[in-house]
Short mmCIF file of C-alpha atoms in Angstrom, two decimals:
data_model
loop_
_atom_site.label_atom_id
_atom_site.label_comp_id
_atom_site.label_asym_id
_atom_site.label_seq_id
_atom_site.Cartn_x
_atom_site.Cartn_y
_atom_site.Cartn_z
CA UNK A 1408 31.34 -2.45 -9.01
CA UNK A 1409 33.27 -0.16 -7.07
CA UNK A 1410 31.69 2.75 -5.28
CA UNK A 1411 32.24 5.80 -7.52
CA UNK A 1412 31.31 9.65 -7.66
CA UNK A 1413 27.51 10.79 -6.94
CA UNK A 1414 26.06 13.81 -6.35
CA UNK A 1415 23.76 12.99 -3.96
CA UNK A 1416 24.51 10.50 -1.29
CA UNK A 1417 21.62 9.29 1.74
CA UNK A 1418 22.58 7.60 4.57
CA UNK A 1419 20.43 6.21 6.89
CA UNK A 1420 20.91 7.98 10.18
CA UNK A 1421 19.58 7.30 14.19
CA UNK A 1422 19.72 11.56 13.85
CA UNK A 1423 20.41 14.83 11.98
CA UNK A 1424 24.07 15.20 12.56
CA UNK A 1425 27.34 13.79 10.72
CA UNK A 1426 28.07 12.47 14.55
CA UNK A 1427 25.16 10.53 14.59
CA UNK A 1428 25.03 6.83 13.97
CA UNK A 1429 24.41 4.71 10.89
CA UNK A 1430 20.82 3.59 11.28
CA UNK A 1431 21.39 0.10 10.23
CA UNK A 1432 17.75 -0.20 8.80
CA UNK A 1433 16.02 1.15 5.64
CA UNK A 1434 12.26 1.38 6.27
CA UNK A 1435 12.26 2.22 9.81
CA UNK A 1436 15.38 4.35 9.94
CA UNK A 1437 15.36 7.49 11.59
CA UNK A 1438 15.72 9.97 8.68
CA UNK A 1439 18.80 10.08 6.05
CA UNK A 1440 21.34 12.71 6.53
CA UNK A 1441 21.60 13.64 2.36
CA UNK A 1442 24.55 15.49 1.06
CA UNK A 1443 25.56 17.03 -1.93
CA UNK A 1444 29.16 15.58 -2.23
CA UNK A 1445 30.49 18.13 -4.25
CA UNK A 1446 30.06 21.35 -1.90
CA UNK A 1447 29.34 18.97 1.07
CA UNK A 1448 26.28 20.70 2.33
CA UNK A 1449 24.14 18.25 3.96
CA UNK A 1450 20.47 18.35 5.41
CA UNK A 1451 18.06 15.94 7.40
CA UNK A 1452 15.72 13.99 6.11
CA UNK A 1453 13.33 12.74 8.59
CA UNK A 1454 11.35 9.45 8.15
CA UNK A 1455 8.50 9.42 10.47
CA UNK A 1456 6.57 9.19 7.40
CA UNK A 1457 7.89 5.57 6.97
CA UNK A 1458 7.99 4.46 10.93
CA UNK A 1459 4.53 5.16 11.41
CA UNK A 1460 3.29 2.45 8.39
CA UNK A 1461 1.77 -0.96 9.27
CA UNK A 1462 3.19 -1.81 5.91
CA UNK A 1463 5.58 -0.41 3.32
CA UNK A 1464 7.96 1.43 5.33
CA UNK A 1465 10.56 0.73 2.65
CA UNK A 1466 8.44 2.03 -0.22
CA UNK A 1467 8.00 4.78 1.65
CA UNK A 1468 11.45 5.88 2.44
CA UNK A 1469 11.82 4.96 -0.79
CA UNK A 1470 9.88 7.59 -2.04
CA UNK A 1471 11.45 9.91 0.88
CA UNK A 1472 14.02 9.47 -0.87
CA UNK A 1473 13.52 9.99 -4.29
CA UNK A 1474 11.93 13.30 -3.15
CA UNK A 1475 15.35 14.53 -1.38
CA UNK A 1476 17.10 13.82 -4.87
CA UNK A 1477 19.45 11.00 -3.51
CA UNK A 1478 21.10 9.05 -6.19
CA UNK A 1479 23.20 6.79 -3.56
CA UNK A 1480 21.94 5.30 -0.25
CA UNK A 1481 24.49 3.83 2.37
CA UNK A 1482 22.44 2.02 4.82
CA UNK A 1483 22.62 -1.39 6.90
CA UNK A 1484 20.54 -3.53 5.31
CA UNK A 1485 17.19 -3.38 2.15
CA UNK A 1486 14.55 -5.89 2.16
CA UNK A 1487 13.37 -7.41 -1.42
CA UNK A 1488 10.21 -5.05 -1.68
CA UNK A 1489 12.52 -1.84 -0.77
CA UNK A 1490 14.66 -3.04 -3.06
CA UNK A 1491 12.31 -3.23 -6.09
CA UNK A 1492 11.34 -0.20 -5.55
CA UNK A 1493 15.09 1.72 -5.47
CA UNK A 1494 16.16 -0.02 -8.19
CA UNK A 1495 13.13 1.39 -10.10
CA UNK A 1496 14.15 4.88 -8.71
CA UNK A 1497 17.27 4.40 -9.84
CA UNK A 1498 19.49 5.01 -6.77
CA UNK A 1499 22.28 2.82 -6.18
CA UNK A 1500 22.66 0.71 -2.68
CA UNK A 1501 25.55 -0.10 -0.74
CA UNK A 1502 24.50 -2.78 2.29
CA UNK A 1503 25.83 -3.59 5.65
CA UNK A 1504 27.04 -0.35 6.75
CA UNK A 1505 26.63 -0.03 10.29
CA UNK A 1506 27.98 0.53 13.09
CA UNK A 1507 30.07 3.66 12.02
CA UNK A 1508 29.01 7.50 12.48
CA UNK A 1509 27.34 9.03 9.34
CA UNK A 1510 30.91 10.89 9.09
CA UNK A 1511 33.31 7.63 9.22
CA UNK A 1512 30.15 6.19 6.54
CA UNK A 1513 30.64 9.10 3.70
CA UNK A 1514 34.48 9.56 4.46
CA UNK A 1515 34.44 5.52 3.61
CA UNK A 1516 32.36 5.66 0.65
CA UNK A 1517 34.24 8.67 -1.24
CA UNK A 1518 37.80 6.80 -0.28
CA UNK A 1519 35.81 4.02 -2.46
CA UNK A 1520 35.94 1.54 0.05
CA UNK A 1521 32.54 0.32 -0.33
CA UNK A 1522 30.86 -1.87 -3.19
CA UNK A 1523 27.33 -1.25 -4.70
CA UNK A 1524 24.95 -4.40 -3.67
CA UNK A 1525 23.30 -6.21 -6.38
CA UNK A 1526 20.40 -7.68 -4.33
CA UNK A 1527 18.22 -7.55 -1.61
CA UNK A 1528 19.71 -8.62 1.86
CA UNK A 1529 16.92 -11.51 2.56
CA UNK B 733 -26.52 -18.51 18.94
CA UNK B 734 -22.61 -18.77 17.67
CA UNK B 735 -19.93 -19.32 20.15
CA UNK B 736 -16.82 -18.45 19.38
CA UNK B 737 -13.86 -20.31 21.41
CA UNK B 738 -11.02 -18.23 21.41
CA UNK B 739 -7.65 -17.62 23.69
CA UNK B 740 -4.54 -15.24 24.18
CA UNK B 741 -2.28 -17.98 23.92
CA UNK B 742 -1.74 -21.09 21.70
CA UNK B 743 -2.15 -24.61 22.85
CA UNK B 744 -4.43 -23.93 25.13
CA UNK B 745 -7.08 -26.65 24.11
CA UNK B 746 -9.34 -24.39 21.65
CA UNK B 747 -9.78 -27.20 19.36
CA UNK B 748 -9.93 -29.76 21.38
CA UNK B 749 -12.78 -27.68 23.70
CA UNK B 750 -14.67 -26.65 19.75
CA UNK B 751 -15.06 -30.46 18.29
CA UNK B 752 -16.20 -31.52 21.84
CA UNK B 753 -18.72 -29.03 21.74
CA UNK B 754 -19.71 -29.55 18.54
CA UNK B 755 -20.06 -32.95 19.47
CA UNK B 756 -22.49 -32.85 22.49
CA UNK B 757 -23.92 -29.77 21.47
CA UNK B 758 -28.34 -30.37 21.52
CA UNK B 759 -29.49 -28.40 18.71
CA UNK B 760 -28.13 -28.60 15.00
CA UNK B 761 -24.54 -27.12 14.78
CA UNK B 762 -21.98 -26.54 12.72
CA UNK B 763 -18.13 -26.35 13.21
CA UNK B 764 -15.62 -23.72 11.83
CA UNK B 765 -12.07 -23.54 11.68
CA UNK B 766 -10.91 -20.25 11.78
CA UNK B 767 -7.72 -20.20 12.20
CA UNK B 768 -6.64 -20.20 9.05
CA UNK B 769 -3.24 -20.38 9.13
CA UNK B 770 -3.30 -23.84 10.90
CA UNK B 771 -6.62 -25.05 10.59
CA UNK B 772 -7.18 -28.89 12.64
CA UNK B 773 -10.36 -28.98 13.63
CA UNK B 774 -10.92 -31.47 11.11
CA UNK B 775 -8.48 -33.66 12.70
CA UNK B 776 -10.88 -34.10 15.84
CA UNK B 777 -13.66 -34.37 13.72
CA UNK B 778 -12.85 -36.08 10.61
CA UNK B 779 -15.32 -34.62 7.91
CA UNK B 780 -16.24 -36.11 4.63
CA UNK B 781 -15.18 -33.06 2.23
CA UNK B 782 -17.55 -32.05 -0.26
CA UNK B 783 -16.20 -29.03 -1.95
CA UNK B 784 -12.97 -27.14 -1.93
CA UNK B 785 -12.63 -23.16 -3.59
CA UNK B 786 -10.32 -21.01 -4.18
CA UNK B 787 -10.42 -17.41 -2.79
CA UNK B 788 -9.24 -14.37 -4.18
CA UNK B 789 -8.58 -10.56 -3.51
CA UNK B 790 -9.07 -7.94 -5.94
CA UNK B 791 -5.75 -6.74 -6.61
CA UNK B 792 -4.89 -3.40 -9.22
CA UNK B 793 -3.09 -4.75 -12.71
CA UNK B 794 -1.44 -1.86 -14.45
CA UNK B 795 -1.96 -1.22 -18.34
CA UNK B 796 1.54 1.04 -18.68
CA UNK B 797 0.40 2.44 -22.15
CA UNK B 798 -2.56 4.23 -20.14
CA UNK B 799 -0.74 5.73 -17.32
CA UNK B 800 -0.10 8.80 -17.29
CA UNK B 801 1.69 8.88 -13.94
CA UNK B 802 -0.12 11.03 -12.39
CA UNK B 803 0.16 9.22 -8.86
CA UNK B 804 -3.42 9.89 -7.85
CA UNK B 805 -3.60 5.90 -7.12
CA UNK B 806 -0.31 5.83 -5.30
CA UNK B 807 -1.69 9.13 -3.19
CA UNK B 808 -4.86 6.84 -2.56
CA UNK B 809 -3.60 3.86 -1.36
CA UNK B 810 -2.71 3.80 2.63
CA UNK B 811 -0.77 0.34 2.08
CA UNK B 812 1.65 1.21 -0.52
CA UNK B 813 1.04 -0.92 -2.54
CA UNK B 814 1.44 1.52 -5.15
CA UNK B 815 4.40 3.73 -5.64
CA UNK B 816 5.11 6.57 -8.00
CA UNK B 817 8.84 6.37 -7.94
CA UNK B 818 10.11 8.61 -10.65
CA UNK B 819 8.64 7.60 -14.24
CA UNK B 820 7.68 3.80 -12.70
CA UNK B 821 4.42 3.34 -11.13
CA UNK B 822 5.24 0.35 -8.89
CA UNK B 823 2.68 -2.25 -7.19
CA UNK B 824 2.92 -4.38 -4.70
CA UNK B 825 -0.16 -6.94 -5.25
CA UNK B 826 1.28 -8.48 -1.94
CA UNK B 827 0.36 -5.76 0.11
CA UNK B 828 -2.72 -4.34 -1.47
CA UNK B 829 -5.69 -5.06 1.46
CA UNK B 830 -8.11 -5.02 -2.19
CA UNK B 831 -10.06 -2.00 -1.38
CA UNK B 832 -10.59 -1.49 -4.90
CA UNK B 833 -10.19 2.64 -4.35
CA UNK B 834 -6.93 2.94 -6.44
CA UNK B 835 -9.24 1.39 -9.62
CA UNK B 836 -11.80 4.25 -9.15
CA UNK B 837 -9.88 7.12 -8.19
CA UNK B 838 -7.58 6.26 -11.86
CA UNK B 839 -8.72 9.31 -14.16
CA UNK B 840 -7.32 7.34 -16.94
CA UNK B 841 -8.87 3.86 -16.45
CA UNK B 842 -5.19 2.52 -16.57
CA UNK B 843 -6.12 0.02 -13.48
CA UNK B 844 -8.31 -2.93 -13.56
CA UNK B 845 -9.04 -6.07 -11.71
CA UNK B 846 -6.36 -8.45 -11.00
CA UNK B 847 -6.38 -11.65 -8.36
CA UNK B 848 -4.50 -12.69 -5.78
CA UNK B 849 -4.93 -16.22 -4.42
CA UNK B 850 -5.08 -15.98 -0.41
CA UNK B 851 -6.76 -19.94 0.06
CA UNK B 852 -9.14 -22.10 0.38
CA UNK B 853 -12.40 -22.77 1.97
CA UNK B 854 -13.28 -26.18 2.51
CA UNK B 855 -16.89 -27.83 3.15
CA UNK B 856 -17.30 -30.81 4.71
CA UNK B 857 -19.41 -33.38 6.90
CA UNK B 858 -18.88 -35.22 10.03
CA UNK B 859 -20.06 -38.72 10.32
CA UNK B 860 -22.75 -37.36 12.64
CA UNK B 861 -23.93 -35.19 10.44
CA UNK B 862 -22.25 -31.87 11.72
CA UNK B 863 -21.24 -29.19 9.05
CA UNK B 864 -17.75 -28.81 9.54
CA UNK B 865 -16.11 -25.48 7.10
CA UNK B 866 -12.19 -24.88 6.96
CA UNK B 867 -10.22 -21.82 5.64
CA UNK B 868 -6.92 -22.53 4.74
CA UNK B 869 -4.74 -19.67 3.96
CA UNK B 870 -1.86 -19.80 1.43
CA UNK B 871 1.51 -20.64 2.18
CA UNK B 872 3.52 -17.43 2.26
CA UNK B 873 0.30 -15.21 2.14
CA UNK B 874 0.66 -12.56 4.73
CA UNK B 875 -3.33 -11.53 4.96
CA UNK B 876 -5.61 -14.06 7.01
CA UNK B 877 -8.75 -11.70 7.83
CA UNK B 878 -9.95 -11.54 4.27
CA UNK B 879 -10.09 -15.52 3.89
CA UNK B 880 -11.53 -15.43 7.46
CA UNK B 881 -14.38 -13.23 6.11
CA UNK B 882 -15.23 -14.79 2.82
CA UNK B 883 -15.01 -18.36 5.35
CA UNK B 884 -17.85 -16.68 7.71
CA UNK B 885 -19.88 -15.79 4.86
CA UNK B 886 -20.42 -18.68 3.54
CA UNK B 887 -21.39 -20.10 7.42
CA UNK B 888 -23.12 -18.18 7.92
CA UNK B 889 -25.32 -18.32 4.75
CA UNK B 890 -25.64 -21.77 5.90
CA UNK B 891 -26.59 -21.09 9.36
CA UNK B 892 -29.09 -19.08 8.17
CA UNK B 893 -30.32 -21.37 5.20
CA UNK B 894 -30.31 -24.43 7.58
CA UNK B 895 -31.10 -22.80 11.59
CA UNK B 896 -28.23 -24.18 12.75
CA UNK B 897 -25.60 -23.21 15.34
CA UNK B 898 -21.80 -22.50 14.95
CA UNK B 899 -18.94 -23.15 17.21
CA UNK B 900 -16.17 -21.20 15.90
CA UNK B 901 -12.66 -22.34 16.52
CA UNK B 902 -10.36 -18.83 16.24
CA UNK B 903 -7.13 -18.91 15.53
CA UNK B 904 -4.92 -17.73 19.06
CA UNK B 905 -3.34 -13.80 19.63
CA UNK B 906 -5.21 -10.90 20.29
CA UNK B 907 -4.59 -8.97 16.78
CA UNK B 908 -6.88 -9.20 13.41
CA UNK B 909 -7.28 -12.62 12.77
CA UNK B 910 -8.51 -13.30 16.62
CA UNK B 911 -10.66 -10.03 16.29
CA UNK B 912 -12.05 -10.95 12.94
CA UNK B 913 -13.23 -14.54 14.51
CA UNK B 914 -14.69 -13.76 17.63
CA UNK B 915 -16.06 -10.59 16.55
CA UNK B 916 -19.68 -11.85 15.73
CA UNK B 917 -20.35 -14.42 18.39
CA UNK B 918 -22.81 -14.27 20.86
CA UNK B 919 -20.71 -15.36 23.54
CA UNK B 920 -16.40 -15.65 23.76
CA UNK B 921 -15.45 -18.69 25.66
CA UNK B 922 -11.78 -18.17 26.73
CA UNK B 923 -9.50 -21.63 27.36
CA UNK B 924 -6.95 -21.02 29.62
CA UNK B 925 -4.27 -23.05 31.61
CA UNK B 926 -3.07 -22.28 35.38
CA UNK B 927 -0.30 -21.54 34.42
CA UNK B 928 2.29 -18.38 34.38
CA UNK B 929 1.76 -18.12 30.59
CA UNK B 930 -1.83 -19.01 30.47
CA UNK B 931 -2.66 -16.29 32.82
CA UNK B 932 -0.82 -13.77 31.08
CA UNK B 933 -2.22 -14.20 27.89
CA UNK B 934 -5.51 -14.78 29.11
CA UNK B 935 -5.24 -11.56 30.56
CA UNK B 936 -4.25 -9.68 27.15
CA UNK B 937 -7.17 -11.73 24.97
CA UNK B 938 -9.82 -10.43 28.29
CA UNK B 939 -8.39 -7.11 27.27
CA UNK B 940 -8.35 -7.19 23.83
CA UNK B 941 -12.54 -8.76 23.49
CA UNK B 942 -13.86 -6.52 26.48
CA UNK B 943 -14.85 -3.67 24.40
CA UNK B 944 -16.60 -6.00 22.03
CA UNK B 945 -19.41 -5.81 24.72
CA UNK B 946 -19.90 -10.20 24.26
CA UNK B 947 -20.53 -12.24 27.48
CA UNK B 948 -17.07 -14.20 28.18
CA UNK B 949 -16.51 -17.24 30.00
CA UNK B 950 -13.24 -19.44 31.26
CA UNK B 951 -12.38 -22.89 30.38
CA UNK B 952 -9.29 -24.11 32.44
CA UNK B 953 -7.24 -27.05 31.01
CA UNK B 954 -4.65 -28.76 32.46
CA UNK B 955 -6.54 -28.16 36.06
CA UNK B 956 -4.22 -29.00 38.42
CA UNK B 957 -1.52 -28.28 37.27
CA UNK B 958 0.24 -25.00 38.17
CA UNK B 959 -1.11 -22.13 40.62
CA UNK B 960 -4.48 -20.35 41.16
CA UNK B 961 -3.72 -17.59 39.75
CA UNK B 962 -6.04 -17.93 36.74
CA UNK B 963 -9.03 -18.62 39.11
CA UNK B 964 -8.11 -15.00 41.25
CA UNK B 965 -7.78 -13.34 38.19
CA UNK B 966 -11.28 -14.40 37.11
CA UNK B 967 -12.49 -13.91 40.73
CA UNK B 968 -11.30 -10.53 40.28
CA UNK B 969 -12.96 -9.34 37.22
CA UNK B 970 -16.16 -11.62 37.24
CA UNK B 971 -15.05 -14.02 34.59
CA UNK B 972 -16.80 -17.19 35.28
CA UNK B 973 -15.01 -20.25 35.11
CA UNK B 974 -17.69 -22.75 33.04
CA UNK B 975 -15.68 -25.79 33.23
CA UNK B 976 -12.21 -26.90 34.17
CA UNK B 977 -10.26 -30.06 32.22
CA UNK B 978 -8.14 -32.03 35.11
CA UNK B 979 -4.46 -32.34 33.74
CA UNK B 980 -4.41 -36.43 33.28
CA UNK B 981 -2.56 -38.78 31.85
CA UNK B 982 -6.54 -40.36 30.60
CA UNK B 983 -6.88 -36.44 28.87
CA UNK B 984 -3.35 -36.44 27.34
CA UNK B 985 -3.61 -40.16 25.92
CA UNK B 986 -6.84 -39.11 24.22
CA UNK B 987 -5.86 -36.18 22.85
CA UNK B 988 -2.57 -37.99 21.26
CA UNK B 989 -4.75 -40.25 19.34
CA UNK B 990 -7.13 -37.72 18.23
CA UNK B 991 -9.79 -38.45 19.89
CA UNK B 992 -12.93 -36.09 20.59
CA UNK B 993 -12.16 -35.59 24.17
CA UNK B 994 -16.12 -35.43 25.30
CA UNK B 995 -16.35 -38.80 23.81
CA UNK B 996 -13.49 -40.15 26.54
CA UNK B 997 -15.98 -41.33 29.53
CA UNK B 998 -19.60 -40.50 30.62
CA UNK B 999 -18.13 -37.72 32.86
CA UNK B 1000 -15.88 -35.84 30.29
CA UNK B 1001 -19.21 -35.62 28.35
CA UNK B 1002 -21.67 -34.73 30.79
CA UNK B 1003 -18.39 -31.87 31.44
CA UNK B 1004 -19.26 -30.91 27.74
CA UNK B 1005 -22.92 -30.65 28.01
CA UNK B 1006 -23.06 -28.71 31.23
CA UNK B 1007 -20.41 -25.95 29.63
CA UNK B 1008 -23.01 -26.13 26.30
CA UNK B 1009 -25.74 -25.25 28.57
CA UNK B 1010 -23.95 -22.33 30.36
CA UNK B 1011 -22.78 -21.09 27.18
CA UNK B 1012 -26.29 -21.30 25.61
CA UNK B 1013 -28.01 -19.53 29.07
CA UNK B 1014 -24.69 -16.81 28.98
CA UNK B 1015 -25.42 -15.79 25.38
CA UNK B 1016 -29.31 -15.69 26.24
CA UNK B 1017 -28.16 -13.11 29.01
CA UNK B 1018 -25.86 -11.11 27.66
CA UNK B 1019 -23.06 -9.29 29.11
CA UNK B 1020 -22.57 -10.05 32.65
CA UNK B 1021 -18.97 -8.89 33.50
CA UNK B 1022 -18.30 -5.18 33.58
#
C-alpha cells in the first residue's frame, strides 16, 4: 500500500522544529512534531512521558499519540509490543525513516514516496 | 547464618567458591542456585532431584463483555501493561510485574486472575546429604526476581524447618536479580580476579551492596595472575581479603572436569574451611567496613 492522504501525520522528532531530525526510534523518541496536513499547522509533542519508563516506552508513546489525534506515524523503526498497540489505535506506520529532517520526512510522505509497514521491525 | 556469594562480574568463580563451601562447610547446609537464568551449581554438586514445580505470576485476563473502558486499570498500572488505546483495552501479560492492583482497582470486575509461567524450582540432594534448590527461569522470560523470591521461600522454609545453613550462589551484575539474592544474607562474600575487569566490577558490586549494611569479604581467584590492584583497592576501603585461589594449571584442570575444587588436595580444603570460619566469625560480627 502506497502512502496516501491523512489528516494527521506524527513523526518522530530529536526536537520541536520541521529542521529538526527524524528521531529514528519510537518509544524513546524525543517528542513527534504532529501536523494537520491540510492547513499544515504543526505542534510538538514531547515524549518524556515515554523516556522516563523502565518498560513500555512504546505503549506509551503510543498512547501519546493517540492523545495528539495522529492517524499516521513516520518514524525509524516499531518494536512488536509498540506495534500491537498502534495497530489497535488504528494509526498507520511507515518504518525506516531516518536520517532526513522532519521537513524532507513529510515533503516525502505527501509526494507518496513512502509505503505503510505491515509488521513490526524485529 | 546464610552467606550469600556474589560478584560484579561473571566468571569470577562464584560457583565454583559456593559448592566448595557447601562442601566443607561444619554445620548442616544447604546450597542455592540463584542465578536463575543460568543456574550450575548442580553441576559441581550433582544432586539427586526430588521434585520439580512450576512457578507462576498473577497476570490480569480481560472479560471484554465487562469492560467498560473506563481506563482506571490502565491509569493504575506503572508497567503498562495495560493500555487504553481508543475503544481497545490492551495487555501486555509480558510486562505485568503481578501486583494484582489493576484486578482491585476494576469497578466492573472485568479483570481476573490469569498465569504466566516464569520457571521452575528444583529440589534436590547431594550424595552427602546437602540440600541443594535450583530456580530456573523460562526461556524468553524477561523477569528473574519473582522466581528468585518464590526460590528463597521455599529455602528458607527449609532452613527454618530443618536449622540448617544456606550458601547462596547469586547470579553476577549489580541490578535486581544480584540485589534480590544477596539481599538477606548475613554476610556478602565478593569473588574477584586481579585483574583490570575484576577490579572494576568488583568495585561497582562494593558499591551497589554497601548500603545493604552486610559485612563483605574478598575472594581472589586466579591469584597471580594480573596486578595488585584488587588487593589496594580492598586495602583502601577495609575489604578483607578471606582467601585467595592461585591461578594453576592443578585449579583449571579441576574445574574442567567438574570437580568440587575444595575436594582437589588437603590444602585447597583446609583453604575452604579457613574462609568458612571467617565467614561464620564475620557474620557473628557484623559490619566491619565503613
Amino acid at each position: 500500500m502506497r502512502s496516501a492522504p491523512a489528516s494527521i501525520l506524527a513523526v518522530t522528532s530529536e526536537g520541536p522544529t520541521l529542521a529538526d531530525q527524524v528521531d529514528p526510534r519510537f518509544g524513546r523518541a524525543g517528542g513527534f512534531v504532529v501536523m494537520e496536513l491540510e492547513t499544515g499547522a504543526f505542534r510538538y509533542v514531547d515524549n518524556g512521558s515515554s523516556q522516563v519508563l523502565p518498560q513500555g516506552a512504546g505503549i506509551q508513546a503510543t498512547e501519546n499519540l493517540v492523545k495528539a489525534g495522529a492517524q499516521v506515524l513516520l518514524t525509524g523503526q516499531v518494536g512488536p509490543k509498540a506495534w500491537a498497540a498502534l495497530e489497535a489505535a488504528g494509526l498507520k506506520v511507515v518504518q525506516g525513516v531516518e536520517d532526513m529532517t522532519v521537513a524532507e520526512a513529510i515533503q516525502r510522505f505527501r509526494a507518496g514516496e513512502f509505503a505503510f509497514s505491515d509488521a513490526p521491525a524485529h | 547464618m546464610i552467606v550469600a556469594v556474589a560478584s560484579g562480574k561473571g566468571g569470577t568463580g562464584k560457583t565454583t567458591v559456593s559448592a566448595s563451601l557447601a562442601s566443607v562447610w561444619k554445620r548442616p547446609v544447604m546450597a542455592v542456585d540463584m542465578d536463575v537464568e543460568e543456574p550450575n551449581l548442580h553441576l559441581f554438586l550433582r544432586p539427586t532431584w526430588a521434585s520439580a514445580e512450576s512457578v507462576h505470576l498473577a497476570v490480569p485476563l480481560l472479560d471484554e463483555d465487562r469492560c467498560r473502558l473506563c481506563g482506571a486499570c490502565a491509569d493504575f498500572c506503572q508497567f503498562k501493561a495495560i493500555s487504553l488505546l481508543g475503544k481497545h483495552l490492551m495487555l501486555f501479560p509480558e510486562m505485568c510485574h503481578g501486583c494484582g492492583g489493576c484486578l482491585s482497582v476494576c469497578p466492573e470486575g472485568a479483570l481476573r486472575r490469569g498465569q504466566r509461567e516464569l520457571g521452575t524450582v528444583e529440589v534436590g540432594i547431594t550424595g552427602e546429604a546437602i540440600p541443594c534448590l535450583t530456580g530456573r527461569l523460562r526461556v524468553g522470560e524477561a523477569m528473574s526476581p519473582p522466581l528468585m523470591r518464590t526460590l528463597l521461600g521455599k529455602a528458607w522454609a527449609q532452613k527454618e524447618l530443618e536449622a540448617r545453613d544456606m550458601v547462596i550462589d547469586a547470579p553476577p551484575g549489580v541490578s535486581c536479580p544480584a540485589m534480590t539474592a544477596v539481599r538477606g544474607a548475613d554476610v556478602i562474600l565478593l569473588v574477584t580476579e586481579p585483574t583490570p575487569f575484576g577490579l572494576h566490577d568488583l568495585r561497582l558490586a562494593w558499591k551497589a551492596f554497601r548500603p545493604l549494611g552486610i559485612p563483605m569479604g574478598v575472594v581472589i581467584n586466579r591469584a597471580g595472575l594480573g596486578d595488585r590492584n584488587v588487593q589496594g583497592f580492598c586495602e583502601e576501603n577495609v575489604l578483607p581479603v578471606l582467601a585467595e585461589i592461585p591461578f594453576s594449571r592443578d585449579v583449571a584442570e579441576h574445574y574442567a572436569r567438574g570437580g568440587v575444587l575444595a575436594r582437589l588436595d588437603a590444602g585447597m580444603k583446609e583453604r575452604f574451611e579457613a574462609l568458612a570460619e571467617r565467614l561464620e566469625r564475620m557474620a557473628l560480627e557484623g559490619v566491619t567496613h565503613a
